[in-house]
Amino acid sequence: SISLLDFENGWEITNSPMSFMPLGKLRMPETSAAGDVSHGGKKHLISFKHAGPGRRVLNARMDNFGPGGAITAHIELFDEPEDSMVICTPFDKPGHFYYNQKINCMRAEGEVSYNGVKYVFDPSESFAVLDWGRGVWTYHNTWYWGSASYHVDGVPFGWNIGYGFGDCSAASENMLFYNGRAHKLSQVKFNIPGNEKDFMSPWTFTSDDGRFEMDFVPMLDRAACTDVKLIKSDQHQVFGRFTGKAVLDDGTVIEVRDFPGFAEKVENKW
């Protein structure tokens, strides 16, 4: 899947080629620390490759990406922080689990070209989150996930928040990341207006320990729904700006205003 989002002009394009029953042909690695992944066909290629410790190279090409024709991308992720979020979440169904790592606040450098426009990523201002996961999932599930990576007064800062995907009663995936170190949070609640259907009105985020309290003003909803009867993915990945406070483990309060990030609600059947 490739998505291109233009926040200034309020549009996005998502194109998701699908492979049915790959049966291990992708040879996905057992760990995020080693191994490469690629997926391609006659009209597209997407690859994630290791390029030394803490560095990944992302390459992508898709001939008929959108109305503007082909898209190409070459982006390098580096400056991997010391800490990241790793969790193995069980499901209620025996034998099912999700093993996941989120690496926030990686620097991003490179460029994307589409429709005669070149988008350049400057590592001094461009950050990325690497989402890596393996598992045996249940057929029907819904998850909530939010992430942000940027800086506060020149110090890399971000977070990973979420729930719903599996049984998180023993541990949550909610964490803050400040200057490369992780700070564990308790439970965080996504308050989506309109009975969780009005995605473009302001949201709020609250926590049971008071350490993550945010207002969220949406800018763009990357809404995509793939429905081929037995397989369905209904996604609302909403990008916007956070304003509020987060509290580190030592009690330090980090205040942010118009901090860029996203939050999503996704329902899957596959």
Coordinates of C-alpha atoms in Angstrom, one line a residue, residues 193 198-203 215-221 238-242 261:
P193 CA -17.2 12.5 18.3
D198 CA -17.6 12.1 12.9
F199 CA -13.9 11.8 12.3
M200 CA -13.3 15.4 11.1
S201 CA -14.7 17.1 14.2
P202 CA -12.2 17.8 17.1
W203 CA -11.3 14.7 19.3
D215 CA -7.1 17.9 22.2
F216 CA -6.9 16.9 18.6
V217 CA -7.9 19.0 15.6
P218 CA -8.2 16.9 12.4
M219 CA -6.7 18.1 9.1
L220 CA -7.3 15.1 6.8
D221 CA -9.0 11.7 7.0
V238 CA -7.0 10.9 10.7
F239 CA -4.0 13.3 10.5
G240 CA -4.1 16.5 12.5
R241 CA -2.5 18.5 15.4
F242 CA -2.4 17.7 19.1
G261 CA 0.5 13.3 14.4

